[in-house]
């Protein structure tokens, strides 16, 4: 009974939560947990599908630090530029740096908080939209010692971003503590004659994803292999036969004709009846058909 | 077990039968393919003309070829192509029967049998220090004695037996810090001489028998020297001082070293220019070059310098040739107002010339760079001379009696870029066809052909048939053909010469040395870089010739001044040439043409400017229209960075140039330098045609290929494992591959191969990439395939969606879409290491593809793409088998019939080019290296045409016979009918 009640409460709570969640402006952005298998320590909802798990919305600039931090925690900044302007700070990524026993370090649990556009930036962005120019972002290539060797730059046509609000999608490719590249753009489509559309809301809806390298599939190794087998012997003969026919059909047809003619003659001779001739035309017909057939195959 | 083997064997046989498409019969060799052998630019030449039936010249070249050429016709007797790292340092003849070559910085000494080129012995010489390498073989006319071959290389002096290549003794000079430049051999003592630093001249005496150091001696000059020292005679050397104003003569007679010095200005009045000692070895003489003049200076026995003569406009000096005991001659070439004069003079008797000939050499060959002379006895018992000349375009000429006896176009051994051009359209009224042979010839030919088909032809007749086929075939005509087999292959060589080769028979249609790429004061080391199609007229194909764009540079560095030139593709005439004010880092042909069908090109320089060509207002108009749609990328290999760029605005210069643009960086990818290093990047060919985007799977499912022109394949290796195979352990080695969209810089796919390393060779086509690398764990080479499919269109499968128009197939594709792709990948073992990979390309892209793999054996292997299908499984279902999926094997089969080069080798293979013919089934393949090879292949057989050897006459004969038979039977049956009616 208590069990039933507790389930009921949980369901109720969950439904409550789900109905609330669009309204609840979460600042969390926890991604790709499946990939790294780091669970727990998050007083957060677990949305049902992994797709939605990969994305959470960020609109406020508040930061909340999770309390279970056994690994070291690092932050790096996102900078943006409007057209060819200089880069300025636009937001903050925070992630956990997990150090493995063999010394390798990987980034997990990426969170992102974006600063809202200032008035000045809004004007600049509108200017970009009018000119159909690039909105550029950059990240350090090394998160431990930013900016590393160089900045990772990515850009998108500003007109791709405005949807309902401003929508953006980051895929950050990492290798240990290094960031290799960032795939940046609108989450949806952006067909070429890009229309000028001002965003309804000046708030960013950001989706982020951390990506690491995949392992290449191993080459299959067969020691002693018997593959194929049946059905091959039959095909062995066929090409030879065909090539023979293809080579000599021009002799075969006249020969066949002559033979057939002779047969007809011979058939006609003893019978000496009108009916003996009936055998010839259909035979000739087949011979001609075979001739054309082989002609087609020859091509 | 036996069963398994049998099944496996039959499977192999089956595989070989399915691949017959790319193989050919013995008598078809040479019908569609041609093969040309070259050797490259000659560095050294040694004549061998004494008491042999066949007169020959032995050469070593810049392509690292050692060859023996027929002196009468210039044909190759034998030839060996040493590896790219095995540079030949010296060549000579020992014992009168061996050719000795020293290569790889003086570390490998080989002896080749003179008549047939078989290797007799090989010695690997050890040493610790990089140094100049010297090969010294005593000129001993008595061949019975075992001569010592002296080799200085890697800081060591080696004495090697000429008979078996055994190292008799070794003396290490590495600790002495001497730059050895001369070895002088006398029966008992060997003198090793050279400079320590730039002013101390050391001479070591070494026992010739044991290699023991007898004594050393040195002299310190009161000033530094510059340039190479030259040995004038056995005991005298000349060298210039560091300001090139004094000539120093060093005499090492009797173990005492003395030196004299003389001002250059004492010998010549106008000594304002830089003096250089020419490296020609002349006994008692040396040649000093100042400006364009050459001063011949005699060194007397007392060490005095006497100016003998002053020669203007000289091109080249030969080494001295001894024609008798005390007579030494040498040759030089002089330019005198459009005439070329070859003179042969005696070293001791300056006034009389043994030979003075005027030559006529094609202007296109450029200047004479090197000359080697050889003597022969004339019919009147006097001395005759022949000269081997190496020209500026790398061709080789033999001159005798003032005429060119033979010439070799050896520039074609160093092809750097290839493009193709269509031939002119056959105009009406102008018959290009040859006059028909007379009727008898025609009949005879057909009788021969009939015999051939009935298999009753003898061996000679077969050859005659072959010749007849070659001659009568229309393949060497100079007009466009219906099937598009006849084309011009336009090749640019390193020397900056452009050749047009006919695809039919490989003959040179025209050749042009670009005027701007001739060696001159401003352009010291011209090199050809790239060749592009500049203008391809389709609308005015009858009255306009296509033209080409050639890019060259004056030197190896990127900052050297650049030259561009425009050529007519039919005649080779240089239409225009420009010396560019900017450098060329990259040339991007844009997909736009102007109203005269000139293609727009962007040239990117090193200072981050983009220049538009052609420089016309119309081109600017077109560019303005597409301004925001032009993207490109650059790869900084040393830095490990890839950047994407787009045009920004006009350049801000003092001088307004509206054809100059600045660009900005849109994206960048920075690879971590400690774990990755870029070793290969490959893109799709810009002119590739894809027939269909959809791929129907066996379960009637549709996959959509991810087809984008802006896609880049990058292979990165761990820095530790980027060297040779074997230098890294499997744990250290990783190979990371990327597929990158070059407009947005998105990484579409990324994958790591652990325990693998380069070199990586890859080819990108349609939606797949195939790459070749080495697997350290399996100790084998591997080939992998990645196929990329577009998932965003994957749900267009429902027929109702098409009916209701709800599909997204017609929506435009933009790089700013978030890509939803899936990649399929599989790896296979491959036996060979690879020099180049290409893929066949056909006109419409319908024909299935074959990979063309340039193997380490310098052959080209055609491998069906079906073998590299990621969908191969161990036990394919019946439906999959019908589709042509081959059961999975761990390694790719190498079937000897599928070598498209059949029995030939394309020595020093460097690249493979495929060009589509107009006939969909056929692809033209051109492989180049030291040799050239061309053929046409049909990956799915010629399903759309009759084969070339199809006998139309026989077909006609059969039809006639059939008709005749019809008539005869008709008449016969009529007669019978009548008889019966009368009965």
Coordinates of C-alpha atoms in Angstrom, one line a residue, chain B residues 250-600:
Chain B
X250 CA 97.9 25.2 -53.5
X251 CA 100.8 22.8 -54.4
X252 CA 101.3 19.7 -52.3
X253 CA 104.4 18.5 -54.1
X254 CA 106.6 16.1 -52.1
X255 CA 104.6 16.4 -49.0
X256 CA 105.3 20.1 -48.6
X257 CA 102.4 22.4 -49.0
X258 CA 103.0 25.7 -50.7
X259 CA 100.6 28.2 -51.9
X260 CA 100.6 31.1 -54.3
X261 CA 98.0 33.8 -54.7
X262 CA 97.1 36.1 -57.5
X263 CA 94.6 38.9 -57.8
X264 CA 91.8 38.2 -60.3
X265 CA 92.2 41.7 -61.5
X266 CA 95.7 40.9 -62.7
X267 CA 94.3 38.4 -65.1
X268 CA 91.3 40.2 -66.4
X269 CA 90.7 43.9 -66.8
X270 CA 87.0 44.0 -65.9
X271 CA 86.8 42.0 -62.8
X272 CA 83.8 43.7 -61.3
X273 CA 81.5 40.7 -61.2
X274 CA 81.5 37.7 -58.9
X275 CA 84.1 35.2 -59.9
X276 CA 83.3 31.5 -59.8
X277 CA 85.5 28.5 -60.6
X278 CA 83.7 26.2 -63.0
X279 CA 83.8 22.6 -61.8
X280 CA 85.2 21.2 -65.1
X281 CA 88.2 18.9 -64.6
X282 CA 90.8 20.0 -67.1
X283 CA 94.5 18.9 -66.6
X284 CA 96.6 22.0 -66.0
X285 CA 93.7 24.4 -66.7
X286 CA 90.8 25.8 -65.0
X287 CA 87.9 28.0 -66.0
X288 CA 86.9 31.0 -64.1
X289 CA 83.5 32.6 -64.7
X290 CA 83.0 36.3 -64.3
X291 CA 79.7 37.7 -65.4
X292 CA 79.0 36.1 -68.7
X293 CA 82.7 35.7 -69.6
X294 CA 84.8 32.7 -69.0
X295 CA 88.5 33.0 -68.4
X296 CA 90.7 30.0 -69.1
X297 CA 93.7 30.0 -66.9
X298 CA 96.7 27.7 -67.2
X299 CA 98.5 26.6 -64.1
X300 CA 102.2 26.1 -64.9
X301 CA 104.4 23.6 -63.2
X302 CA 105.8 26.3 -61.0
X303 CA 102.3 27.3 -59.8
X304 CA 102.1 30.4 -61.9
X305 CA 98.8 31.4 -63.4
X306 CA 98.6 32.4 -67.0
X307 CA 95.4 33.6 -68.7
X308 CA 95.0 31.7 -71.9
X309 CA 91.8 32.9 -73.4
X310 CA 88.6 34.7 -72.7
X311 CA 85.5 33.2 -74.1
X312 CA 82.2 35.1 -74.3
X313 CA 78.7 33.8 -74.0
X314 CA 79.7 30.3 -73.1
X315 CA 77.0 27.8 -72.1
X316 CA 78.8 24.7 -70.9
X317 CA 82.2 23.2 -70.4
X318 CA 83.0 19.5 -70.6
X319 CA 85.5 17.6 -68.5
X320 CA 88.7 16.7 -70.2
X321 CA 88.9 13.6 -72.3
X322 CA 92.2 11.8 -72.8
X323 CA 92.5 10.6 -76.4
X324 CA 96.0 9.4 -76.2
X325 CA 98.9 9.2 -73.6
X326 CA 99.5 12.9 -73.4
X327 CA 96.7 14.5 -75.3
X328 CA 93.7 15.8 -73.4
X329 CA 90.9 17.5 -75.1
X330 CA 87.8 19.3 -73.8
X331 CA 84.7 20.8 -75.4
X332 CA 82.7 23.9 -74.8
X333 CA 79.6 25.5 -76.3
X334 CA 79.3 29.1 -77.2
X335 CA 76.3 31.2 -78.3
X336 CA 77.0 33.6 -81.1
X337 CA 74.1 35.6 -82.3
X338 CA 71.5 32.8 -82.6
X339 CA 74.1 30.3 -83.5
X340 CA 75.4 27.6 -81.3
X341 CA 79.0 26.7 -81.7
X342 CA 80.6 23.6 -80.4
X343 CA 84.4 23.7 -80.1
X344 CA 86.7 20.9 -79.1
X345 CA 90.3 22.0 -78.1
X346 CA 93.4 20.4 -76.9
X347 CA 94.3 21.4 -73.4
X348 CA 98.0 21.9 -74.3
X349 CA 97.6 23.3 -77.7
X350 CA 95.4 26.3 -77.2
X351 CA 95.5 27.9 -80.6
X352 CA 94.3 25.0 -82.8
X353 CA 90.8 23.7 -82.5
X354 CA 90.2 20.1 -83.2
X355 CA 86.6 20.7 -84.0
X356 CA 84.4 23.6 -84.6
X357 CA 80.8 23.0 -85.5
X358 CA 77.7 25.1 -85.8
X359 CA 74.6 23.5 -84.4
X360 CA 70.9 24.1 -84.9
X361 CA 69.0 23.3 -81.8
X362 CA 65.3 23.9 -81.4
X363 CA 64.7 27.1 -79.5
X364 CA 62.2 25.3 -77.3
X365 CA 64.9 23.2 -75.7
X366 CA 66.4 26.2 -74.0
X367 CA 70.1 26.5 -73.1
X368 CA 72.7 23.8 -73.0
X369 CA 73.3 23.0 -69.3
X370 CA 75.8 20.1 -69.5
X371 CA 78.0 18.6 -72.1
X372 CA 79.9 15.3 -72.1
X373 CA 82.3 14.4 -75.0
X374 CA 83.5 11.2 -76.4
X375 CA 85.9 10.5 -79.3
X376 CA 85.8 8.0 -82.1
X377 CA 88.1 7.3 -85.0
X378 CA 86.9 8.7 -88.3
X379 CA 87.1 6.8 -91.6
X380 CA 90.2 8.8 -92.4
X381 CA 91.8 7.7 -89.1
X382 CA 91.6 11.2 -87.6
X383 CA 89.8 11.9 -84.3
X384 CA 86.2 12.6 -84.4
X385 CA 84.1 13.8 -81.4
X386 CA 80.5 13.4 -80.4
X387 CA 78.9 15.3 -77.6
X388 CA 76.1 14.4 -75.3
X389 CA 74.2 17.5 -74.3
X390 CA 71.7 18.1 -71.4
X391 CA 69.4 20.9 -72.2
X392 CA 67.5 23.3 -70.0
X393 CA 64.2 21.4 -70.6
X394 CA 66.0 18.2 -69.3
X395 CA 66.1 16.7 -72.8
X396 CA 69.2 14.8 -73.9
X397 CA 70.8 15.2 -77.3
X398 CA 73.6 13.5 -79.1
X399 CA 75.5 15.6 -81.5
X400 CA 77.9 14.3 -84.1
X401 CA 79.2 16.1 -87.2
X402 CA 77.2 19.1 -86.4
X403 CA 73.9 17.3 -86.4
X404 CA 71.6 16.0 -83.8
X405 CA 71.8 12.2 -84.1
X406 CA 69.1 11.5 -81.6
X407 CA 67.2 13.2 -78.8
X408 CA 65.3 12.1 -75.8
X409 CA 62.5 14.1 -74.2
X410 CA 63.5 13.2 -70.7
X411 CA 61.7 16.2 -69.2
X412 CA 58.7 13.9 -69.3
X413 CA 60.2 11.9 -66.5
X414 CA 59.4 14.7 -64.1
X415 CA 55.7 15.4 -64.7
X416 CA 54.3 17.7 -62.0
X417 CA 50.8 18.3 -63.1
X418 CA 48.4 16.9 -65.7
X419 CA 45.3 18.2 -67.3
X420 CA 43.4 17.3 -70.4
X421 CA 42.0 19.1 -73.4
X422 CA 39.4 18.0 -76.0
X423 CA 40.6 17.8 -79.5
X424 CA 39.2 20.1 -82.2
X425 CA 35.8 19.2 -83.7
X426 CA 36.0 17.7 -87.1
X427 CA 35.0 20.4 -89.5
X428 CA 33.0 19.7 -92.6
X429 CA 34.8 19.9 -95.8
X430 CA 38.2 19.5 -94.2
X431 CA 39.0 15.9 -94.4
X432 CA 41.6 14.9 -91.9
X433 CA 41.4 11.2 -92.8
X434 CA 44.2 9.7 -94.7
X435 CA 43.9 8.8 -98.3
X436 CA 42.4 5.3 -98.5
X437 CA 44.8 2.6 -99.4
X438 CA 44.3 0.9 -102.7
X439 CA 41.8 -1.9 -103.0
X440 CA 44.3 -4.7 -103.1
X441 CA 45.8 -3.6 -99.8
X442 CA 42.4 -3.3 -98.3
X443 CA 41.5 -6.9 -99.5
X444 CA 44.7 -8.3 -98.2
X445 CA 44.1 -6.7 -94.8
X446 CA 40.7 -8.3 -94.6
X447 CA 42.0 -11.7 -95.7
X448 CA 44.6 -11.4 -92.9
X449 CA 41.9 -10.4 -90.4
X450 CA 39.7 -13.3 -91.5
X451 CA 42.7 -15.7 -91.0
X452 CA 43.2 -14.2 -87.6
X453 CA 39.6 -14.8 -86.5
X454 CA 39.6 -18.3 -88.0
X455 CA 42.8 -18.9 -86.0
X456 CA 44.8 -20.1 -88.9
X457 CA 47.2 -17.2 -89.0
X458 CA 50.9 -17.8 -88.5
X459 CA 53.0 -15.9 -86.0
X460 CA 54.2 -13.4 -88.6
X461 CA 50.8 -12.9 -89.9
X462 CA 49.6 -12.2 -86.3
X463 CA 52.2 -9.5 -86.0
X464 CA 51.0 -8.1 -89.3
X465 CA 47.4 -8.1 -88.1
X466 CA 48.5 -6.3 -85.0
X467 CA 50.3 -3.6 -87.0
X468 CA 47.3 -3.3 -89.3
X469 CA 45.0 -2.8 -86.4
X470 CA 47.2 -0.2 -84.9
X471 CA 47.5 1.7 -88.2
X472 CA 44.0 1.4 -89.4
X473 CA 42.5 2.4 -86.0
X474 CA 41.3 5.9 -85.9
X475 CA 42.7 6.5 -82.5
X476 CA 45.6 8.7 -83.4
X477 CA 43.5 11.2 -85.4
X478 CA 43.7 14.9 -84.4
X479 CA 40.0 15.4 -84.1
X480 CA 37.4 14.7 -81.5
X481 CA 35.8 11.3 -81.7
X482 CA 32.3 10.2 -80.8
X483 CA 33.4 8.2 -77.8
X484 CA 35.7 10.8 -76.4
X485 CA 38.7 8.5 -76.3
X486 CA 40.9 10.9 -78.2
X487 CA 42.1 13.8 -76.0
X488 CA 45.2 15.8 -75.4
X489 CA 47.0 15.1 -72.2
X490 CA 48.7 18.3 -71.3
X491 CA 51.5 17.7 -68.9
X492 CA 53.7 20.3 -67.1
X493 CA 57.2 19.1 -66.2
X494 CA 59.4 20.4 -63.5
X495 CA 61.6 22.2 -66.0
X496 CA 58.6 24.4 -66.8
X497 CA 58.0 22.8 -70.2
X498 CA 54.5 21.9 -71.3
X499 CA 53.9 18.9 -73.5
X500 CA 50.7 17.8 -75.2
X501 CA 50.5 14.1 -75.6
X502 CA 47.9 12.4 -77.8
X503 CA 45.9 9.8 -75.9
X504 CA 45.8 7.5 -78.9
X505 CA 49.4 6.7 -79.3
X506 CA 51.2 8.9 -76.8
X507 CA 53.0 11.0 -79.4
X508 CA 54.0 14.6 -78.6
X509 CA 51.6 16.9 -80.4
X510 CA 53.4 20.0 -79.3
X511 CA 55.7 21.2 -76.6
X512 CA 56.5 24.6 -75.3
X513 CA 59.1 25.9 -73.0
X514 CA 57.4 28.8 -71.2
X515 CA 59.3 32.0 -71.9
X516 CA 58.7 33.3 -68.4
X517 CA 60.0 30.1 -66.9
X518 CA 63.4 30.2 -68.7
X519 CA 66.4 30.4 -66.5
X520 CA 67.5 34.0 -66.3
X521 CA 69.0 36.6 -64.0
X522 CA 65.8 37.2 -62.1
X523 CA 64.6 33.6 -62.2
X524 CA 67.4 31.3 -61.1
X525 CA 65.6 28.0 -60.5
X526 CA 62.3 28.1 -62.3
X527 CA 59.9 25.3 -61.5
X528 CA 56.6 24.4 -62.9
X529 CA 53.8 24.2 -60.3
X530 CA 50.3 23.7 -61.7
X531 CA 48.4 23.6 -64.9
X532 CA 44.7 24.4 -65.1
X533 CA 42.0 24.6 -67.8
X534 CA 41.6 28.2 -68.4
X535 CA 39.0 28.4 -71.1
X536 CA 37.0 25.5 -72.5
X537 CA 34.8 26.8 -75.3
X538 CA 31.5 24.9 -75.6
X539 CA 29.5 27.5 -77.5
X540 CA 32.2 28.4 -79.9
X541 CA 33.9 25.0 -80.1
X542 CA 34.4 25.3 -83.8
X543 CA 36.2 28.6 -84.0
X544 CA 37.8 29.0 -80.6
X545 CA 40.7 27.0 -79.2
X546 CA 40.7 26.1 -75.5
X547 CA 43.4 27.6 -73.4
X548 CA 45.4 26.6 -70.4
X549 CA 46.7 28.4 -67.3
X550 CA 50.2 27.5 -66.2
X551 CA 51.7 28.6 -62.9
X552 CA 55.4 28.5 -62.2
X553 CA 57.7 29.9 -59.6
X554 CA 61.3 31.1 -59.6
X555 CA 62.7 28.9 -56.9
X556 CA 61.6 26.4 -54.3
X557 CA 60.4 28.7 -51.6
X558 CA 56.8 30.0 -51.4
X559 CA 57.9 33.6 -51.4
X560 CA 59.8 33.3 -54.7
X561 CA 58.3 35.4 -57.5
X562 CA 55.6 33.7 -59.6
X563 CA 54.9 33.6 -63.2
X564 CA 51.6 32.7 -64.9
X565 CA 51.2 32.0 -68.5
X566 CA 48.3 31.3 -70.8
X567 CA 48.7 28.7 -73.6
X568 CA 46.6 27.7 -76.6
X569 CA 45.8 24.0 -76.0
X570 CA 45.8 23.0 -79.7
X571 CA 49.0 24.7 -80.8
X572 CA 51.0 25.3 -77.6
X573 CA 51.4 28.9 -78.5
X574 CA 52.0 31.2 -75.5
X575 CA 49.1 33.6 -75.6
X576 CA 50.1 35.8 -72.7
X577 CA 52.4 35.7 -69.7
X578 CA 52.5 37.7 -66.6
X579 CA 55.1 38.1 -63.9
X580 CA 53.0 38.5 -60.8
X581 CA 53.7 41.1 -58.2
X582 CA 52.4 38.8 -55.5
X583 CA 53.3 35.2 -54.5
X584 CA 51.1 32.2 -55.1
X585 CA 50.3 30.0 -52.2
X586 CA 47.2 28.4 -53.6
X587 CA 45.1 28.6 -56.8
X588 CA 41.4 28.0 -56.6
X589 CA 39.4 27.5 -59.8
X590 CA 36.0 28.9 -59.1
X591 CA 32.9 27.2 -60.5
X592 CA 32.0 30.3 -62.6
X593 CA 32.9 31.3 -66.1
X594 CA 32.5 34.6 -67.9
X595 CA 30.8 35.2 -71.2
X596 CA 33.9 34.0 -73.2
X597 CA 33.9 30.9 -71.0
X598 CA 37.1 31.8 -69.2
X599 CA 37.1 30.2 -65.8
X600 CA 37.4 32.5 -62.8

